[in-house]
Short mmCIF file of C-alpha atoms in Angstrom, two decimals:
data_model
loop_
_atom_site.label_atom_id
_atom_site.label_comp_id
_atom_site.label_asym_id
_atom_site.label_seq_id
_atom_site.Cartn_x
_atom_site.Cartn_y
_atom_site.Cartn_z
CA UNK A 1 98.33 69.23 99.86
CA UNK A 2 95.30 70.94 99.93
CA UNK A 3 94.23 71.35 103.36
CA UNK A 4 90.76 71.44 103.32
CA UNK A 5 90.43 73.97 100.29
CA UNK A 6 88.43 73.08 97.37
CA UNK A 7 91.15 70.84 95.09
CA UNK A 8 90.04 73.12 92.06
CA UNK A 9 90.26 76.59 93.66
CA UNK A 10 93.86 74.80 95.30
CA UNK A 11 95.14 74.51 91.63
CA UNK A 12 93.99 77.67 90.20
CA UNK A 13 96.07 79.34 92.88
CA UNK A 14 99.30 77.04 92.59
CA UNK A 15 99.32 78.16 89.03
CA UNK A 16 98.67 82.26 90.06
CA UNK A 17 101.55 81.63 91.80
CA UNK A 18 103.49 80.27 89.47
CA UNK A 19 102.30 83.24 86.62
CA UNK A 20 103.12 85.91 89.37
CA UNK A 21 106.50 84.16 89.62
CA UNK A 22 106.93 84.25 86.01
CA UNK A 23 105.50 87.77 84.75
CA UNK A 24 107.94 89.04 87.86
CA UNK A 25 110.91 87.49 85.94
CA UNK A 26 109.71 88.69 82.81
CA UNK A 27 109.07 85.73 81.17
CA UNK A 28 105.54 84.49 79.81
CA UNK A 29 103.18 83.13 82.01
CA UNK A 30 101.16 80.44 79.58
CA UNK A 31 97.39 79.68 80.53
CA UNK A 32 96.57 82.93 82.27
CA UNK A 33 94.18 85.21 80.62
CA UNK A 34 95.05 89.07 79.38
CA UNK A 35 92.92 90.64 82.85
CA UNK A 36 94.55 88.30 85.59
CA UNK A 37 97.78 89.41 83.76
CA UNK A 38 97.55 92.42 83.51
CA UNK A 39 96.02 92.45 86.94
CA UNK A 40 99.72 90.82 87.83
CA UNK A 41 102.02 93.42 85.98
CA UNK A 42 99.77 96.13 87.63
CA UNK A 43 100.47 94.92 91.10
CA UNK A 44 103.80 94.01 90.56
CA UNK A 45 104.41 97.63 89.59
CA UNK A 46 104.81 98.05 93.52
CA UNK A 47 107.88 95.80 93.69
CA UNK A 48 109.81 98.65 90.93
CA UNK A 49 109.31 100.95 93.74
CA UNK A 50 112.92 102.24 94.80
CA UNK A 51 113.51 103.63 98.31
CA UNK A 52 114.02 107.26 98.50
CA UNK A 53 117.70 107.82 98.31
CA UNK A 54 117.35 109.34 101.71
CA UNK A 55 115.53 106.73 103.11
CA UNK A 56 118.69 104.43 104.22
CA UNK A 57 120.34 106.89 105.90
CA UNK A 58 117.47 108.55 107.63
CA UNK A 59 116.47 104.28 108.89
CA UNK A 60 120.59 103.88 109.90
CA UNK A 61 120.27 106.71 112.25
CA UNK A 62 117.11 105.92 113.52
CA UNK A 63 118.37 102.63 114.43
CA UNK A 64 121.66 104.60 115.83
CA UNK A 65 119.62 106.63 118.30
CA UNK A 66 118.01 103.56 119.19
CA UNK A 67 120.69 101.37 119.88
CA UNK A 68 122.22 104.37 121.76
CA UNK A 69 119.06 104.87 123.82
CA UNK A 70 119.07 100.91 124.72
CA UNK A 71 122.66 101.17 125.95
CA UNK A 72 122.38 103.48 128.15
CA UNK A 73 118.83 101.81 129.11
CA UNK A 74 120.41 99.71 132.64
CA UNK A 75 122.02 102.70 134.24
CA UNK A 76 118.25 104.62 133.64
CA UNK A 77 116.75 101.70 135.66
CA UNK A 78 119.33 101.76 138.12
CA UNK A 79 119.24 105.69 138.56
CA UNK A 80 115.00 105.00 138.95
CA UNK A 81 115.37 102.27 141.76
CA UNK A 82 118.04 104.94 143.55
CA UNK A 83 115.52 107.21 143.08
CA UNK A 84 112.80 105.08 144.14
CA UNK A 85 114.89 104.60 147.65
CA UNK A 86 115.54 108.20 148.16
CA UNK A 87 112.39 108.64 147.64
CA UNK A 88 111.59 106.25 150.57
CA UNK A 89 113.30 107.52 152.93
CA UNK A 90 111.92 111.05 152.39
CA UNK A 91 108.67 109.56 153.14
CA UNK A 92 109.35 107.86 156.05
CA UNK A 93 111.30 110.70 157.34
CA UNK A 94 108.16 112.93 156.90
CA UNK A 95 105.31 110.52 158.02
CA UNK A 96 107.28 107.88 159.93
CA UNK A 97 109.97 109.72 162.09
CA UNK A 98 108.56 108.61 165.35
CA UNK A 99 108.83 105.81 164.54
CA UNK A 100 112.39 105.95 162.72
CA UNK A 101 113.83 107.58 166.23
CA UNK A 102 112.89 105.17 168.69
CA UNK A 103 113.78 102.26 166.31
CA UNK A 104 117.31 103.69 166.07
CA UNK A 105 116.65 104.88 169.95
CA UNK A 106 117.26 108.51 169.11
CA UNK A 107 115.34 111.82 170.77
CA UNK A 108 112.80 112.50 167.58
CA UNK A 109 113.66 115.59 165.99
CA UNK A 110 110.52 116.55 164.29
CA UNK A 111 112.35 119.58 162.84
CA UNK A 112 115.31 117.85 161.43
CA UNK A 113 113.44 114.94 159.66
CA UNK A 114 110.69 117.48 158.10
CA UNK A 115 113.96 119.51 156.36
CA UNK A 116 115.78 115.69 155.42
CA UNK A 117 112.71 114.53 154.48
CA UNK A 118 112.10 117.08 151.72
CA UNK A 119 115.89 117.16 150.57
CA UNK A 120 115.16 113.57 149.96
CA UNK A 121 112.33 113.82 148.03
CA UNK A 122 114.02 116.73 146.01
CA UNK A 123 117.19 114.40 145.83
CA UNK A 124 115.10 111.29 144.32
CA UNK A 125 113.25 113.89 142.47
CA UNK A 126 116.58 114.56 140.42
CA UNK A 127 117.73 111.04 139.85
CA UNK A 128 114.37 110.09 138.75
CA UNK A 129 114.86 112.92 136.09
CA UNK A 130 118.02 111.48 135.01
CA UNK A 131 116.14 107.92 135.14
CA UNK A 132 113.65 108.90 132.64
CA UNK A 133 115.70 111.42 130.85
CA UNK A 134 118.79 110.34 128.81
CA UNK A 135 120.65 113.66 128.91
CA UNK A 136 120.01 114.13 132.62
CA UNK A 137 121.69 110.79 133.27
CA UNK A 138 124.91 112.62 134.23
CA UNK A 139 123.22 114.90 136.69
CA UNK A 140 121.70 112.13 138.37
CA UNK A 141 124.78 109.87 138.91
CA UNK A 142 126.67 112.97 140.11
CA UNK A 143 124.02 114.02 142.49
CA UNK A 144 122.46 110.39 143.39
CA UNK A 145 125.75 108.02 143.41
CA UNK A 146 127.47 109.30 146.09
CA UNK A 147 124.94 110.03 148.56
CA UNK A 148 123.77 106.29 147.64
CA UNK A 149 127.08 105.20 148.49
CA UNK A 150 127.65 107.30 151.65
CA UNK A 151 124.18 106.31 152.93
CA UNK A 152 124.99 102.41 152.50
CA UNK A 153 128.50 103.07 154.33
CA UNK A 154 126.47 104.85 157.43
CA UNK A 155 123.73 103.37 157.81
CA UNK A 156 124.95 99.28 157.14
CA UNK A 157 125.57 99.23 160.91
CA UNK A 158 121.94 99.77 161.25
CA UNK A 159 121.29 96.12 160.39
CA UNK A 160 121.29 94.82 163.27
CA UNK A 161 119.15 96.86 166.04
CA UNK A 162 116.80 98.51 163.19
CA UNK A 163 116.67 95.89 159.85
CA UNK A 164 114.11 97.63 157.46
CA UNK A 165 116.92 100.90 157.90
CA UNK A 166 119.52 99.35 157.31
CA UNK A 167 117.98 97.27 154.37
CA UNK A 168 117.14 100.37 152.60
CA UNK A 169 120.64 101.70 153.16
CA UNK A 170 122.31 98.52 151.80
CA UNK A 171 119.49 99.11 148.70
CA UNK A 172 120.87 102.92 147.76
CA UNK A 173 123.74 101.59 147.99
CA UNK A 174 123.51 98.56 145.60
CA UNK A 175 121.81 100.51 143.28
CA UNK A 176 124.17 103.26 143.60
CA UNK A 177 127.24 101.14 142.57
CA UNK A 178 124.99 99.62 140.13
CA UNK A 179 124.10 103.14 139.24
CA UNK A 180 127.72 104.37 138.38
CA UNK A 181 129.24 101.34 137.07
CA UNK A 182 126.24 100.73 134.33
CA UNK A 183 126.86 104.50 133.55
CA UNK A 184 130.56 103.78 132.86
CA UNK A 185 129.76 100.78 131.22
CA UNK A 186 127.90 102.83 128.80
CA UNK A 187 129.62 105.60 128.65
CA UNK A 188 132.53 103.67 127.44
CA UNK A 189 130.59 102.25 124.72
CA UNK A 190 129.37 105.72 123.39
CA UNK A 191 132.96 106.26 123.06
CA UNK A 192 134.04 103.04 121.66
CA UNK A 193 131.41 103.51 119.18
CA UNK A 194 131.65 107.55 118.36
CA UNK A 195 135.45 106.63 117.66
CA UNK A 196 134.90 104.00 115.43
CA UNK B 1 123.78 98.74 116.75
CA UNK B 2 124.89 94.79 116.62
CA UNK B 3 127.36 94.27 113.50
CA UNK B 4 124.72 91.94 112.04
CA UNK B 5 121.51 93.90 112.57
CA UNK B 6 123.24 96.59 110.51
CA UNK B 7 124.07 94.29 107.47
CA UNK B 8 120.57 92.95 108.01
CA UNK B 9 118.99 96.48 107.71
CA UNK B 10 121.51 97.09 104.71
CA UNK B 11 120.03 94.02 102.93
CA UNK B 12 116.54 93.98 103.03
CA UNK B 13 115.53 98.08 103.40
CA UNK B 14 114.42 97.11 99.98
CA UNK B 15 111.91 94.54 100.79
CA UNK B 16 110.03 96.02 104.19
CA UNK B 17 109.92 99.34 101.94
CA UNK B 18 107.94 97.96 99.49
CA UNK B 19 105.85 95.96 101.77
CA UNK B 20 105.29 99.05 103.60
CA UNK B 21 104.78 101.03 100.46
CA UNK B 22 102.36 98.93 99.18
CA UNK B 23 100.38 99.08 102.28
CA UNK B 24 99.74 102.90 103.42
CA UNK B 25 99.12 105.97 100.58
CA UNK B 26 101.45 108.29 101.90
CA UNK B 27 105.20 107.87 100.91
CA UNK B 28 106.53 110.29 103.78
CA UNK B 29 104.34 107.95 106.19
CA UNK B 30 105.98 104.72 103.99
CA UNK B 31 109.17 106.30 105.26
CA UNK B 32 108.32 106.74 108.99
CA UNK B 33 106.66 102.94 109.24
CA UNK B 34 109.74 101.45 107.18
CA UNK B 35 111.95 103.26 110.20
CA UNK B 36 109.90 102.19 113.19
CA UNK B 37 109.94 98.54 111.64
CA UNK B 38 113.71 98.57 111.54
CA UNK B 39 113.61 100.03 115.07
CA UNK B 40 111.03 97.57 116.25
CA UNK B 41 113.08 94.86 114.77
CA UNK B 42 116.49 96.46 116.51
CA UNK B 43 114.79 95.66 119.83
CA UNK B 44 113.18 92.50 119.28
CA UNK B 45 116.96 90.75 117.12
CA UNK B 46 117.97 88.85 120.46
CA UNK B 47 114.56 86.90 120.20
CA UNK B 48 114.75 86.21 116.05
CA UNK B 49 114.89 82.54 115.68
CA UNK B 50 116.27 81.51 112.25
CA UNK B 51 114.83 77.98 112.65
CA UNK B 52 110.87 79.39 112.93
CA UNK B 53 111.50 81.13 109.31
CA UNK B 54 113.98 83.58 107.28
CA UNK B 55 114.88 87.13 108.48
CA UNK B 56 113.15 88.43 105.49
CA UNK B 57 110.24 87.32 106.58
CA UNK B 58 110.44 87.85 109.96
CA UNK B 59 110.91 91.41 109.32
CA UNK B 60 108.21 91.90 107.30
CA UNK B 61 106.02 90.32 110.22
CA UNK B 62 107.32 93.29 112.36
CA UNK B 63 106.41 95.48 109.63
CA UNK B 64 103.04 94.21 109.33
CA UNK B 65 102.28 94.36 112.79
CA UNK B 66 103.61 98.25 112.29
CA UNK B 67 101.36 98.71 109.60
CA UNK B 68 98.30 97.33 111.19
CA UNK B 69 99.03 99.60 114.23
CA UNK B 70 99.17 102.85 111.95
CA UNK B 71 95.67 101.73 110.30
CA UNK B 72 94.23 101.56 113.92
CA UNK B 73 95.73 104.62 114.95
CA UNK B 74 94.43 106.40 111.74
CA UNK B 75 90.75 104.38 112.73
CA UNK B 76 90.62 105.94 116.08
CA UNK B 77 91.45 109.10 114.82
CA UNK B 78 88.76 108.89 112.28
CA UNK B 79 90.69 109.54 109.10
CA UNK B 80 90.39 106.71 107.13
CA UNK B 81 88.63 108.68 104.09
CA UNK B 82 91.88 107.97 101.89
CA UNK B 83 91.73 104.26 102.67
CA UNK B 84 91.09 103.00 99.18
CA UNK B 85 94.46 104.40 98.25
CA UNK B 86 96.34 102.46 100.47
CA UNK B 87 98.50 101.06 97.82
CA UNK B 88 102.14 102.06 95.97
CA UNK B 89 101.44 105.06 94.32
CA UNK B 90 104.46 103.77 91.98
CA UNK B 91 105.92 107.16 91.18
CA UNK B 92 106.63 107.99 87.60
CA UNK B 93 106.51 104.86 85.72
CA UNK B 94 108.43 104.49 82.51
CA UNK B 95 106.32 104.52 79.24
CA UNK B 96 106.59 100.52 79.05
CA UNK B 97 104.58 100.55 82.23
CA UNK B 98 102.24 102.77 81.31
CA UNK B 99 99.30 100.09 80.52
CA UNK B 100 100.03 98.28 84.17
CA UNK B 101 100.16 101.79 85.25
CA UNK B 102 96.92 102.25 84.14
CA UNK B 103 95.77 99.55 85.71
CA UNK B 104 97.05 100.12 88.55
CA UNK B 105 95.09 103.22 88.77
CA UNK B 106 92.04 101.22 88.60
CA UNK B 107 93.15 98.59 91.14
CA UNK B 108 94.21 101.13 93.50
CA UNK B 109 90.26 102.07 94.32
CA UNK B 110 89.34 97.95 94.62
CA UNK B 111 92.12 96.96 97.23
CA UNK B 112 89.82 98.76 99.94
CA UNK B 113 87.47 96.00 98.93
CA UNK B 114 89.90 93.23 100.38
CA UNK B 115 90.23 92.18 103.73
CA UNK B 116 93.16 93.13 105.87
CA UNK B 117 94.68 89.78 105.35
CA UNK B 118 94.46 89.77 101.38
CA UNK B 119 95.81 92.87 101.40
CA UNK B 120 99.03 92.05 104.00
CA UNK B 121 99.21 89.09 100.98
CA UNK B 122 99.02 91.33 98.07
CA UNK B 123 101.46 93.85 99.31
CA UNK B 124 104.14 90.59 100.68
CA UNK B 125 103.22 88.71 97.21
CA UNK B 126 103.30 91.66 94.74
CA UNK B 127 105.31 94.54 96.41
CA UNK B 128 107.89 92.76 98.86
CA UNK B 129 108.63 89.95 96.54
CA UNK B 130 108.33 87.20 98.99
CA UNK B 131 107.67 83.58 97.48
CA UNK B 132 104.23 81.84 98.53
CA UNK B 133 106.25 80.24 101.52
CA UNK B 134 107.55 83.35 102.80
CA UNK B 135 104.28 84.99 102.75
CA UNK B 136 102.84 81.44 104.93
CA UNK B 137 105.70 81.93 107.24
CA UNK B 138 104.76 85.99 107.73
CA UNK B 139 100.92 85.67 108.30
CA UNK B 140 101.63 82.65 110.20
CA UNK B 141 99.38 80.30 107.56
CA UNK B 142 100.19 77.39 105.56
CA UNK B 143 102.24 77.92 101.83
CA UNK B 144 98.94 76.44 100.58
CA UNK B 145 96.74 79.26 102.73
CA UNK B 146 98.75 82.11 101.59
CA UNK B 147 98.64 80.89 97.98
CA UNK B 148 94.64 80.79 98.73
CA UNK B 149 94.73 84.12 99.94
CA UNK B 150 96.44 86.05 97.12
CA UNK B 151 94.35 83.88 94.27
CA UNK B 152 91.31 84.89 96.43
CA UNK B 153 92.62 88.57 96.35
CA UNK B 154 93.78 88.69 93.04
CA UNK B 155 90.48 87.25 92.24
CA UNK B 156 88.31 89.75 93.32
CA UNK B 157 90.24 92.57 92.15
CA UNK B 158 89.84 91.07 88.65
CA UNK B 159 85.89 91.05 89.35
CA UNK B 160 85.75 94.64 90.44
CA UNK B 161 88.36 96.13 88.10
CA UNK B 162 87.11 97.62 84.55
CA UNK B 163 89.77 96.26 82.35
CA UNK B 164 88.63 94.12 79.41
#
């Protein structure tokens, strides 16, 4: 088979491949002038090339920290959508509370939702940290999880007279549990592994 | 790091090295390219598909794709004055080699002269070892296109080399 290339030019490089094959296996490669070979042993020069010695272990724990940094990968993306719902509600408690209070049918307390507001945003502002920061991780479960988890078992009741509340309770929350048992997940892993 | 992917890496550090190697002038930047491959490939093992072609050539896909990536980097960065040497430097060859060595020398100034394609088939030909097949199944041409390509190479290095 040829495929279109000149038949000639098609057999000249069948039989290159065949010298490149041989002069790699040290045996003679008939029919091929002294340049092309010793165009071949030149080039083939590159396939005597040796790692470095510390090459292999400086690849094994490059793929280490990478396998360790895709393990602990879901509980990051869990710890950014907790974030990402703190980070919500800190907004609408600053720009929406008006509207918050008289779909929960509370006096609005401009006071009180200016001060939660900006916890929340300083709150999502630390899980995000642990979202996009492996060694932070910790932090954020320990600060995010259980106010994720508290905020789902408060505010579920919410469901029914105000929806998009209660819908981003029952989010923190899911993503909370997600949060923590991804971590553990992980965390176990690491252990597994560093034991091993 | 799966079980497999680490006998994987074990087995054919050789190959992408030399591939690599063969490819950019710098060993210490051979080093960091053969590492990203292996951590490119790490990341991308759920998706390999023994049936579209062998893991040793599969991996030296991801390492080509590295490679070209480092060449555009080094483009956009403007510092592609020691192009011409982007081939094995070899080390210290033993006497015996001294002649191909020499050659080599010679060569090393011409493979700038190839396109990136004859050169991504010189280095999987020559420095990774890969049969005429493998090298097809890497580029993503034909056996009979990446035989083409090498003769084509090899062919044009012998025009521009001195070596009579």
């Amino acid at each position: 088979m040829t495929e279109g290339f000149d038949s000639r030019e098609a057999a000249a490089a069948l039989q290159l491949d065949r010298a490149i094959e041989s002069v790699a296996s040290g045996d003679e490669a008939p029919g091929v002038d002294a340049k092309t070979l010793a165009l071949i042993q030149a080039l083939l020069v590159s396939r005597r090339t040796d790692p470095p010695p510390a090459l292999r272990e400086r690849v094994k724990a490059a793929l280490r920290e990478a396998a360790y940094e895709r393990v602990w990968l879901p509980a990051r993306l869990a710890a950014a959508l907790l974030a990402l719902a703190f980070v919500g509600q800190g907004v609408g408690s600053l720009l929406f509370g008006r509207w918050v209070a008289g779909n929960l049918h509370i006096a609005f307390e401009p006071h009180l939702l200016f001060e939660s507001g900006v916890a929340l945003l300083a709150l999502g502002g630390v899980v995000m940290a642990g979202a996009l920061t492996r060694r932070l991780v910790g932090v954020a479960l320990a600060a995010g999880a259980p106010v994720g988890l508290a905020f789902a078992a408060h505010g579920l009741p919410e469901l029914a007279e105000f929806p998009a509340g209660g819908a981003l309770h029952l989010s923190q929350g899911v993503a909370a549990l997600a949060f923590a048992v991804l971590w553990l997940r992980a965390r176990r892993y690491v252990s597994k592994r560093a034991s091993k | 790091m799966p079980q497999d992917f680490e006998e994987i890496y074990a087995v054919h550090l050789e190959h992408v090295w030399r591939f690599v190697r063969a490819r950019v002038p710098g060993q210490a930047d051979a080093e960091d390219l053969t590492s990203e491959s292996f951590v490119r490939a790490l990341g991308a093992w759920r998706g390999y598909d023994s049936r579209r072609g062998s893991v040793r050539a599969w991996l030296l896909g991801i390492a080509r794709h590295v490679v070209a990536d480092w060449w555009r980097r080094r483009a956009a960065e403007g510092r592609l004055e020691d192009a011409s040497d982007a081939v094995v430097s070899g080390g210290p060859e033993p006497e015996a080699e001294a002649l191909a060595a020499l050659t080599m020398q010679e060569v090393r100034g011409h493979l700038a002269d190839l396109t990136d394609r004859e050169r991504d088939a010189v280095a999987l030909r020559f420095g990774a070892g890969l049969k005429a097949a493998e090298v097809g199944a890497a580029l993503g041409v034909s056996e009979t296109a990446a035989r083409m390509l090498v003769y084509r190479a090899v062919a044009r290095l012998r025009s521009l080399v001195n070596h009579d």
